[in-house]
Amino acid sequence: MYLPTITEGAAWAIFASPLVAFALNAAAVRHYPRQAAYLTILAVAVSFALSLWALDSSIEADGVDLGFGGHELLSVGPLAVNAGITLDGLTAIMLVVVTGVSLLVQIYSTAYMAGDDGYARYFAFMALFTASMIGLVIADSLVVIFAFWELVGLCSFLLIGFWFQRPAAVTAARKAFLVTRLGDLGFLAAILLIWNETGTLDVAEITDVALAGAIGSTVLTWFTLGIFAGAAGKSAQFPLHVWLPDAMEGPTPVSALIHAATMVVAGVYLVARLFPIFQTDGDVMQVVAGVGAFTALFAASMALVMTDLKRVLAYSTISQLGYMMLALGSGAFVAAIFHLFTHAFFKALLFLGSGSVNHATGTFDMREMGGLRRIMPITYWTFLLGGLSLSGFFAGFFSKDEILSAAWDENRAWFYVALATVGMTAFYTFRAIWLTFGGHYRGSAGSHDAGAHHAHLAESPLAMALPLAILAVPAVLAGFVNFPEHALGDLLHGALPAGVEEHHFEFRWGIAAPSLVVAAAGIGLAWALYRKGNASIAVPSILAPAQRLLENRYYVDRLYEDVIVGRLFYGLGGGALQLFDRYIVDAAFDWVAAAARRVGSVGRAVQSGQLQLYGAVAFAGLAVMMIAYTLAVNP
């Protein structure tokens, strides 16, 4: 069925619909929790339907920007801030991912969050979170992108710390907010730098000027590095990755939305949106790829020993985001977005599956699980399909294979790092599956998550099971969106300016076969060690130091929290401030007080109570005034 090209009003409605739901939930519906949930679901459903229309229009336009020009928001001297919509192939893909995953998460949340005291508040925040990410995706101005970028950070802070009565949640929210702000300083500096150089904040105009060679190479280097700093913070790339595992303190549906379709993919999207500018500096591309490759391996190694199911998935997300950055740095623009697309579905499925397990067992500790395969068949089979896709089969096979191919052509060292990560990913994924669903049940129903109010060993209700079943379909089949004849690639190429080239993928069994073998080996090793649900495996003494290193997350968190924050900021910084307070602030106040006392002592001497002295002073004053007047009149 032919659809007309989407109108500008309909495109704005994609963003406005969840924003209106947030406003109504916050202002009027907050006293009616069930209605708040229905309103948010309806609003996101409208956005999803309109996003499909936008995708259809983008396909008809071959991915070229449909061009809904900016409307002036603010003008201060030479600075003009416009709000317009970029709607090209990249935007259309992102809109479908954000709204589609968000819709399923909202439906799932109606059961998972049932009975929570903050039920209406939760759905208000989720509506704002979705609107913020949509605004970030469609914005055509760097400063508007930055505004929504910060709003996404604020929403993550509110949702990670949703159960604010729990100290761990408050600490995790604060940590996420502060760590990502470090990267955002680079993003803000990049915006100021490029505006000073070009006089514009429009992404398309900046891209055209950069490609025309009108911007100095040094400026472009610092600009792209600043953008990448912001992206590294949001997308949890080393060394700003430490906030993401702790973000698991939020409700599990929040974790699914953050990890699959909103906050963490914002950084990848930003680099992809400015990909033509990044390509002008080969050294920066090397930095992006190198950080991505290292992060992929680094995070995967920590997931090997985690015992908390959500933390395993959190480190997996960091690792997969590293894959996407590796692809972008290798020039594989399409491969990066392709993996973002497939990852959104299977990672949302895995997180929601972990929430389903938590709903039944009351814990995320895999050592207290086991034997759930027969008790929770829907959760088990859908989780298994998501795990296979993450491990490099089904949808994940196609997108990951393209990244491996690009890494092979660009830098063999990156290829071998990515290949090793494939094996580690398969191992920790199926370790989690066997510990959770294999063997016999080892725990007791005692909730560790405030959302699991009625933990009981049974399959989750329909509102939770249905999104799992729906997500399982794209987790298996989403890889085919790039067939036939690179359909996804053709759509995304339309988002690139003419003349900008990216790594063109050709399927090669020489790349695919080793990937499949390594993934199968990882699964086989996990099966051999954990197929019976063994919660603890004796580690040879020679490997014990490595295990402690991984369990302590390479001591990076301890370095940040204990050394940098605890000793440098609170220790040295606090000591310096204490000295400043004692010898500068207190000394200044003491000097002022002493001076006031001296002036007061002189005044007290004058106030003697003797009328003769008062008269003499008054006469002297009058005489001075008369002399001054005489001099003024007769100079």
XYZ file of C-alpha atoms in Angstrom:
635
model
C 0.000 0.000 0.000
C 1.369 3.378 -1.053
C 1.721 5.989 1.649
C 2.225 9.686 0.945
C 5.384 11.345 2.174
C 5.190 12.147 5.865
C 4.296 15.741 6.634
C 6.303 18.039 8.867
C 3.476 18.120 11.419
C 3.417 14.328 11.627
C 7.188 14.264 12.022
C 6.965 16.712 14.930
C 4.185 14.590 16.439
C 6.632 11.686 16.821
C 8.423 13.816 19.383
C 5.406 15.667 20.760
C 3.272 12.618 21.572
C 5.355 11.223 24.496
C 6.158 14.782 25.601
C 2.442 15.542 25.962
C 2.006 12.249 27.842
C 4.722 13.325 30.278
C 3.089 16.729 30.815
C -0.352 15.203 31.422
C 1.039 12.510 33.716
C 2.972 15.073 35.735
C 0.155 17.611 35.952
C -3.115 15.720 36.078
C -2.923 11.944 35.806
C -0.370 11.318 38.567
C -3.170 10.501 41.005
C -4.461 7.801 38.643
C -1.590 5.327 38.179
C -3.292 2.943 35.774
C -4.384 5.783 33.505
C -0.827 7.136 33.562
C 0.454 3.828 32.211
C -2.208 3.648 29.496
C -1.529 7.237 28.444
C 2.224 6.601 28.108
C 1.644 3.393 26.134
C -0.811 5.158 23.811
C 1.563 8.067 23.261
C 4.541 5.834 22.443
C 2.335 3.675 20.195
C 1.397 6.812 18.221
C 5.091 7.717 17.926
C 5.914 4.194 16.750
C 3.208 4.250 14.083
C 4.393 7.643 12.839
C 8.002 6.383 12.899
C 7.012 3.558 10.554
C 5.487 6.182 8.270
C 8.722 8.159 8.477
C 10.693 5.016 7.595
C 8.464 4.346 4.585
C 8.915 7.940 3.402
C 12.664 7.696 3.888
C 12.812 4.483 1.861
C 10.885 6.189 -0.940
C 13.396 9.057 -0.811
C 16.372 6.620 -0.856
C 17.379 7.773 2.602
C 18.004 11.392 1.585
C 17.009 14.046 4.124
C 13.398 15.112 3.545
C 14.398 18.573 4.711
C 12.045 20.037 7.307
C 13.922 23.288 7.814
C 14.659 24.914 11.134
C 12.443 27.398 12.935
C 14.232 30.097 14.878
C 14.148 29.487 18.623
C 16.632 32.058 19.847
C 18.744 34.847 18.411
C 21.404 36.633 20.447
C 23.726 38.787 18.381
C 25.425 36.533 15.819
C 24.147 33.390 17.542
C 20.978 31.939 16.044
C 19.502 28.704 17.372
C 17.082 26.939 15.043
C 14.896 23.917 15.688
C 14.326 21.742 12.658
C 14.022 18.069 11.803
C 16.587 15.889 10.101
C 14.700 12.974 8.570
C 16.992 10.768 6.531
C 17.752 7.057 6.527
C 19.764 7.190 9.753
C 17.042 9.137 11.577
C 14.293 6.821 10.346
C 16.112 3.691 11.538
C 16.788 5.254 14.935
C 13.166 6.386 15.338
C 11.849 2.882 14.722
C 14.336 1.393 17.189
C 13.657 3.966 19.931
C 9.872 3.968 19.709
C 9.489 0.225 19.005
C 11.606 -0.936 21.922
C 10.145 1.751 24.179
C 6.594 0.621 23.390
C 7.326 -2.974 24.379
C 9.133 -1.822 27.520
C 6.113 0.265 28.574
C 3.771 -2.698 28.114
C 6.132 -4.939 30.078
C 6.358 -2.334 32.843
C 2.627 -2.439 33.570
C 3.121 -5.851 35.171
C 6.686 -5.509 36.414
C 6.029 -2.255 38.271
C 2.535 -3.208 39.469
C 1.971 -2.184 43.073
C 4.953 0.185 43.207
C 4.260 3.393 45.104
C 5.842 5.438 42.310
C 3.899 3.776 39.484
C 2.546 7.010 37.925
C 5.859 8.830 38.453
C 7.646 5.974 36.707
C 5.549 6.246 33.558
C 5.866 10.031 33.524
C 9.660 9.722 33.590
C 9.618 7.003 30.926
C 7.531 9.193 28.613
C 9.997 12.059 29.063
C 12.925 9.696 28.508
C 11.473 8.511 25.196
C 10.652 12.065 24.073
C 14.177 13.214 24.936
C 15.791 10.491 22.850
C 13.473 11.193 19.915
C 14.331 14.889 20.147
C 18.047 14.067 20.120
C 17.642 11.880 17.032
C 15.621 14.304 14.911
C 17.377 17.584 15.837
C 19.288 19.293 13.041
C 21.276 21.703 15.244
C 24.200 20.823 17.473
C 22.975 23.010 20.325
C 19.486 21.431 20.208
C 21.088 17.980 20.123
C 23.094 18.994 23.182
C 19.952 20.182 24.991
C 18.239 16.830 24.463
C 21.538 15.077 25.191
C 21.495 16.637 28.651
C 17.787 15.894 29.076
C 18.492 12.223 28.340
C 21.140 12.358 31.078
C 18.666 13.924 33.491
C 16.045 11.252 32.750
C 18.592 8.492 33.293
C 19.479 10.085 36.644
C 15.808 10.142 37.667
C 15.164 6.555 36.560
C 18.369 4.937 37.817
C 17.662 6.540 41.187
C 13.939 5.835 40.916
C 13.931 3.934 44.222
C 15.574 6.866 45.984
C 14.960 5.331 49.398
C 17.760 2.865 48.579
C 21.246 4.358 49.104
C 22.736 2.175 46.359
C 20.269 3.561 43.809
C 21.003 7.154 44.786
C 24.750 6.545 44.558
C 24.424 4.851 41.161
C 22.281 7.702 39.789
C 24.750 10.295 41.006
C 27.658 8.323 39.567
C 25.991 8.036 36.150
C 25.180 11.730 36.107
C 28.665 12.906 37.102
C 30.698 10.500 34.952
C 28.736 11.288 31.805
C 29.090 15.006 32.560
C 32.870 14.602 32.181
C 32.388 13.553 28.577
C 29.760 16.225 28.040
C 32.347 18.914 28.811
C 34.184 17.780 25.685
C 30.951 17.875 23.678
C 30.186 21.422 24.866
C 33.722 22.579 24.103
C 33.401 21.119 20.590
C 30.178 23.067 20.013
C 31.776 26.339 21.123
C 34.848 25.671 18.991
C 32.951 24.908 15.785
C 30.571 27.845 16.208
C 33.504 30.187 16.701
C 35.092 28.787 13.550
C 32.052 28.551 11.249
C 29.381 30.802 12.764
C 26.759 28.053 12.424
C 25.406 25.232 14.573
C 23.489 23.436 11.818
C 24.849 19.909 11.416
C 24.398 19.822 7.644
C 26.067 23.204 7.172
C 28.999 22.270 9.407
C 29.421 19.041 7.441
C 29.410 20.852 4.098
C 31.952 23.424 5.307
C 34.225 20.692 6.705
C 34.080 18.625 3.518
C 34.814 21.734 1.458
C 38.098 22.111 3.342
C 37.138 25.491 4.826
C 37.961 24.404 8.389
C 41.531 23.962 9.546
C 42.744 20.453 10.279
C 43.640 21.316 13.879
C 40.158 22.673 14.539
C 38.573 19.565 13.027
C 40.776 17.322 15.155
C 39.817 19.035 18.398
C 36.179 19.251 17.330
C 35.886 15.526 16.581
C 37.801 14.574 19.732
C 35.390 16.702 21.785
C 32.412 15.037 20.128
C 33.935 11.621 20.778
C 34.513 12.504 24.443
C 30.799 13.169 24.816
C 29.982 9.985 22.921
C 32.381 7.955 25.081
C 30.594 9.160 28.212
C 27.089 8.358 27.027
C 28.085 5.096 25.323
C 30.235 3.974 28.276
C 33.544 3.649 26.448
C 36.759 3.246 28.430
C 37.649 5.057 30.655
C 34.133 6.486 31.196
C 32.462 3.070 31.320
C 32.212 2.778 35.104
C 28.715 4.255 35.474
C 26.878 1.682 33.380
C 27.151 -1.490 35.526
C 26.026 0.451 38.614
C 23.043 1.781 36.664
C 21.498 -1.661 37.197
C 20.129 -0.307 40.480
C 17.201 1.141 38.531
C 14.094 -0.892 37.620
C 14.857 -3.603 35.068
C 12.633 -2.111 32.304
C 14.660 1.084 32.676
C 17.834 -0.952 32.215
C 16.364 -2.483 29.064
C 15.481 0.916 27.615
C 18.819 2.519 28.550
C 20.878 -0.359 27.166
C 18.882 -1.115 24.048
C 17.421 2.043 22.571
C 18.128 5.272 24.396
C 21.003 6.599 26.444
C 23.909 4.323 25.602
C 23.291 4.310 21.848
C 23.152 8.131 21.821
C 26.942 8.307 21.658
C 27.125 5.890 18.743
C 24.383 7.847 16.979
C 26.229 11.149 17.497
C 29.451 9.840 15.959
C 27.434 8.307 13.113
C 25.596 11.589 12.493
C 28.939 13.401 12.191
C 30.651 10.474 10.442
C 31.622 12.507 7.317
C 33.484 15.005 9.515
C 35.227 12.235 11.460
C 36.413 10.758 8.174
C 38.347 13.916 7.388
C 40.840 13.051 10.143
C 42.358 9.604 9.909
C 44.093 9.911 13.290
C 40.808 10.541 15.092
C 39.269 7.564 13.296
C 42.130 5.462 14.647
C 41.375 6.733 18.152
C 37.671 5.874 17.821
C 38.417 2.382 16.516
C 41.158 1.720 19.064
C 39.037 2.792 22.031
C 36.141 0.732 20.699
C 38.241 -2.411 20.215
C 39.821 -2.121 23.657
C 36.460 -1.458 25.328
C 34.899 -4.486 23.615
C 37.559 -6.856 24.956
C 37.940 -5.115 28.320
C 34.227 -5.246 29.181
C 33.749 -8.783 27.892
C 36.522 -10.040 30.183
C 34.730 -8.662 33.271
C 31.440 -10.245 32.241
C 33.139 -13.660 32.477
C 33.076 -13.675 36.287
C 30.031 -11.602 37.238
C 27.396 -13.407 39.312
C 24.649 -10.787 38.967
C 22.645 -11.478 35.808
C 21.995 -7.813 35.032
C 25.658 -6.929 35.492
C 26.635 -9.631 33.003
C 24.280 -7.998 30.522
C 25.565 -4.528 31.443
C 29.178 -5.440 30.658
C 27.917 -7.123 27.520
C 26.329 -3.835 26.461
C 29.587 -1.954 27.010
C 31.369 -4.578 24.919
C 28.853 -4.389 22.069
C 29.007 -0.603 22.076
C 32.753 -1.019 21.680
C 32.023 -3.111 18.574
C 29.943 -0.262 17.158
C 32.681 2.297 17.823
C 35.219 -0.069 16.260
C 33.038 -0.213 13.156
C 32.709 3.565 12.927
C 36.443 4.062 13.415
C 37.097 1.471 10.708
C 34.923 3.421 8.286
C 32.066 0.904 8.416
C 29.191 3.342 8.926
C 26.492 0.911 7.806
C 27.889 -1.982 9.845
C 27.846 0.140 13.025
C 24.189 1.167 12.602
C 23.266 -2.350 11.486
C 24.696 -3.725 14.735
C 22.993 -0.962 16.729
C 19.725 -2.056 15.083
C 20.062 -5.790 15.795
C 21.574 -5.230 19.243
C 18.572 -3.139 20.312
C 16.229 -6.088 19.920
C 18.241 -8.933 21.389
C 19.606 -6.831 24.270
C 16.126 -5.526 25.171
C 14.953 -9.144 25.062
C 17.743 -10.283 27.392
C 17.188 -7.493 29.913
C 13.447 -8.018 29.992
C 14.124 -11.746 30.315
C 16.312 -11.060 33.357
C 13.441 -9.045 34.826
C 11.104 -11.949 34.210
C 13.500 -14.228 36.080
C 13.707 -11.712 38.894
C 9.925 -11.516 39.048
C 9.887 -15.267 39.691
C 12.893 -15.678 41.968
C 13.239 -12.286 43.641
C 16.956 -12.066 42.855
C 19.455 -11.337 40.092
C 22.150 -13.483 41.703
C 22.662 -16.445 39.364
C 24.043 -18.504 42.246
C 20.522 -18.512 43.699
C 18.798 -19.509 40.471
C 18.877 -22.672 38.371
C 16.270 -25.124 37.152
C 14.044 -22.418 35.656
C 13.912 -23.951 32.192
C 10.910 -26.099 33.043
C 9.292 -23.533 35.343
C 9.529 -20.587 32.912
C 9.509 -22.016 29.365
C 8.617 -18.751 27.566
C 11.324 -16.825 29.384
C 13.825 -19.625 28.803
C 13.288 -20.053 25.073
C 13.180 -16.330 24.335
C 16.261 -15.736 26.497
C 18.024 -18.560 24.655
C 17.238 -16.988 21.284
C 18.479 -13.603 22.503
C 21.622 -15.241 23.880
C 22.337 -16.974 20.576
C 21.940 -13.679 18.719
C 24.285 -11.927 21.146
C 26.791 -14.751 20.723
C 27.006 -14.242 16.971
C 24.178 -16.314 15.559
C 20.825 -15.278 14.060
C 20.533 -11.463 13.741
C 23.774 -10.851 15.586
C 25.677 -12.969 13.071
C 25.015 -10.661 10.142
C 25.834 -7.366 11.833
C 28.827 -8.672 13.781
C 30.244 -10.302 10.678
C 30.262 -6.959 8.873
C 32.223 -5.377 11.739
C 34.752 -8.206 11.721
C 35.150 -7.814 7.981
C 35.784 -4.081 8.314
C 38.291 -4.656 11.121
C 40.122 -7.239 9.008
C 40.549 -4.754 6.168
C 41.471 -1.822 8.400
C 43.712 -3.297 11.120
C 44.395 -6.991 11.729
C 45.087 -6.403 15.425
C 41.577 -5.000 15.861
C 40.168 -8.010 14.014
C 41.811 -10.482 16.379
C 40.669 -8.470 19.405
C 37.111 -8.486 18.056
C 37.334 -12.214 17.272
C 38.530 -13.010 20.799
C 35.629 -10.951 22.113
C 33.239 -13.143 20.105
C 34.410 -16.233 21.991
C 34.243 -14.488 25.362
C 30.752 -13.185 24.577
C 29.479 -16.643 23.738
C 31.054 -18.071 26.902
C 29.654 -15.554 29.411
C 26.239 -15.532 27.709
C 25.797 -19.292 27.957
C 27.382 -19.391 31.393
C 24.533 -17.097 32.417
C 21.967 -19.268 30.623
C 23.132 -22.516 32.237
C 23.409 -20.967 35.708
C 19.968 -19.415 35.416
C 17.985 -22.116 33.674
C 20.048 -25.316 33.985
C 20.432 -27.798 36.830
C 18.125 -27.447 39.824
C 16.764 -24.442 41.694
C 19.200 -23.285 44.355
C 17.601 -20.184 45.863
C 14.618 -18.929 47.818
C 12.063 -16.298 46.863
C 13.321 -13.123 48.508
C 13.174 -9.945 46.502
C 16.359 -8.024 45.784
C 14.558 -5.666 43.392
C 11.849 -3.381 44.645
C 9.920 -4.055 41.443
C 9.499 -7.751 42.233
C 6.894 -7.401 44.936
C 5.349 -10.834 44.561
C 8.246 -13.172 43.775
C 7.024 -16.672 43.021
C 8.382 -19.554 40.944
C 6.116 -19.379 37.894
C 6.081 -17.987 34.392
C 5.605 -14.231 34.227
C 2.183 -12.750 33.423
C 1.082 -12.078 29.849
C 2.027 -8.374 29.940
C 5.632 -9.448 30.540
C 5.719 -12.614 28.441
C 4.192 -11.029 25.311
C 6.972 -8.432 24.812
C 9.520 -11.239 25.197
C 7.827 -13.257 22.455
C 7.585 -10.227 20.158
C 11.237 -9.226 20.668
C 12.366 -12.778 19.971
C 11.239 -12.386 16.352
C 13.590 -9.511 15.382
C 16.300 -11.009 17.618
C 16.286 -13.904 15.152
C 15.293 -12.242 11.877
C 16.478 -8.606 12.067
C 19.690 -9.518 10.265
C 17.741 -9.920 7.054
C 16.922 -6.194 6.842
C 20.167 -5.830 4.922
C 18.980 -8.278 2.270
C 18.569 -8.374 -0.619
C 21.315 -6.279 -2.132
C 22.251 -4.345 0.978
C 18.814 -2.809 1.508
C 19.759 -1.232 4.835
C 23.034 -0.029 3.399
C 21.267 1.693 0.505
C 18.934 3.451 2.934
C 21.773 4.602 5.188
C 23.980 5.716 2.322
C 21.370 8.336 1.530
C 22.204 9.997 4.847
C 25.807 10.557 3.742
C 26.800 13.560 1.623
C 27.846 12.876 -1.958
C 31.433 11.756 -2.208
C 31.673 10.346 1.315
C 32.696 6.702 1.181
C 32.390 4.050 3.826
C 33.570 0.468 4.125
C 31.551 -1.590 1.645
C 30.731 -5.010 3.029
C 31.120 -8.186 1.048
C 30.289 -11.502 2.694
C 33.390 -13.660 3.127
C 33.373 -17.159 4.527
C 36.995 -16.610 5.515
C 35.729 -14.093 8.081
C 32.386 -15.692 8.950
C 33.659 -19.233 9.505
C 36.256 -18.390 12.193
C 33.653 -16.246 13.942
C 31.171 -19.123 14.060
C 33.846 -21.566 15.216
C 35.035 -19.289 18.016
C 31.450 -18.607 19.139
C 30.662 -22.334 19.115
C 33.827 -23.001 21.133
C 32.747 -20.432 23.735
C 29.312 -22.036 23.995
C 30.868 -25.488 24.220
C 33.197 -24.480 27.034
C 30.313 -22.907 28.959
C 28.262 -26.099 28.441
C 31.105 -28.289 29.689
C 31.562 -26.216 32.856
C 28.039 -25.078 33.717
C 25.516 -27.354 31.967
C 24.459 -28.836 35.300
C 24.011 -25.396 36.807
C 27.158 -25.573 38.905
C 27.222 -22.254 40.732
C 30.912 -22.439 41.611
C 33.749 -23.865 39.566
C 37.123 -24.491 41.180
C 39.636 -22.176 39.549
C 43.265 -23.378 39.327
C 45.504 -21.489 41.726
C 47.531 -20.119 38.837
C 44.392 -18.342 37.556
C 43.239 -17.066 40.948
C 44.977 -13.647 40.594
C 43.326 -13.136 37.208
C 39.948 -14.036 38.669
C 40.389 -11.540 41.523
C 41.437 -8.893 39.014
C 38.279 -9.442 36.974
C 35.998 -9.652 40.008
C 37.403 -6.320 41.186
C 36.847 -4.882 37.696
C 40.557 -4.219 37.178
C 40.343 -1.943 40.245
C 39.301 0.934 37.975
C 36.252 1.749 40.106
C 38.403 1.641 43.231
C 40.938 3.930 41.553
C 38.235 6.451 40.714
C 36.274 6.269 43.972
C 38.984 5.721 46.563
C 42.037 7.397 45.061
C 40.850 10.139 42.734
C 37.637 11.095 44.528
C 38.428 9.938 48.056
C 42.047 11.025 48.402
C 42.628 13.651 45.745
C 39.304 15.477 45.801
C 38.252 14.902 49.397
C 41.772 14.438 50.749
C 44.116 16.831 48.996
C 41.302 19.018 47.713
C 39.575 19.043 51.075
C 42.850 19.762 52.847
C 43.634 22.635 50.509
C 40.177 24.079 51.033
C 40.582 23.680 54.766
C 43.878 25.588 54.688
C 42.305 28.257 52.489
C 39.422 28.564 54.922
C 41.739 28.801 57.925
C 44.446 31.138 56.629
C 42.561 33.192 54.032
C 38.865 33.281 54.872
C 39.162 33.101 58.665
C 42.214 35.426 58.682
C 40.355 38.002 56.580
C 37.366 37.933 58.901
C 39.659 38.166 61.922
C 41.376 41.227 60.404
C 38.033 42.898 59.648
C 36.808 42.174 63.171
C 40.024 43.558 64.718
C 39.766 46.719 62.610
C 36.164 47.169 63.701
C 37.188 46.785 67.324
C 39.894 49.469 66.956
C 37.496 51.902 65.289
C 35.013 51.161 68.028
C 37.570 51.888 70.755
C 38.220 55.330 69.234
C 34.492 55.992 69.152
C 34.116 54.881 72.733
C 36.834 57.363 73.798
C 34.897 60.220 72.194
C 31.688 59.203 73.939
C 32.883 60.295 77.384
C 29.672 61.943 78.628
C 31.356 65.384 79.169
C 29.271 68.234 77.700
C 32.313 70.496 77.338
C 33.986 67.959 75.017
C 30.843 67.543 72.921
C 30.570 71.356 72.530
C 34.221 71.654 71.521
C 33.809 68.940 68.869
C 30.650 70.580 67.514
C 32.367 73.982 67.354
C 35.380 72.479 65.593
C 33.118 70.841 63.045
C 31.244 74.054 62.416
C 34.535 75.903 61.957
C 35.728 73.348 59.383
C 32.460 73.657 57.444
C 32.700 77.470 57.417
C 36.291 77.422 56.162
C 35.406 74.911 53.444
C 32.445 77.039 52.329
C 34.542 80.221 52.240
C 37.192 78.514 50.092
C 34.553 77.185 47.739
C 32.898 80.617 47.247
C 36.134 82.631 47.060
C 38.768 80.336 45.581
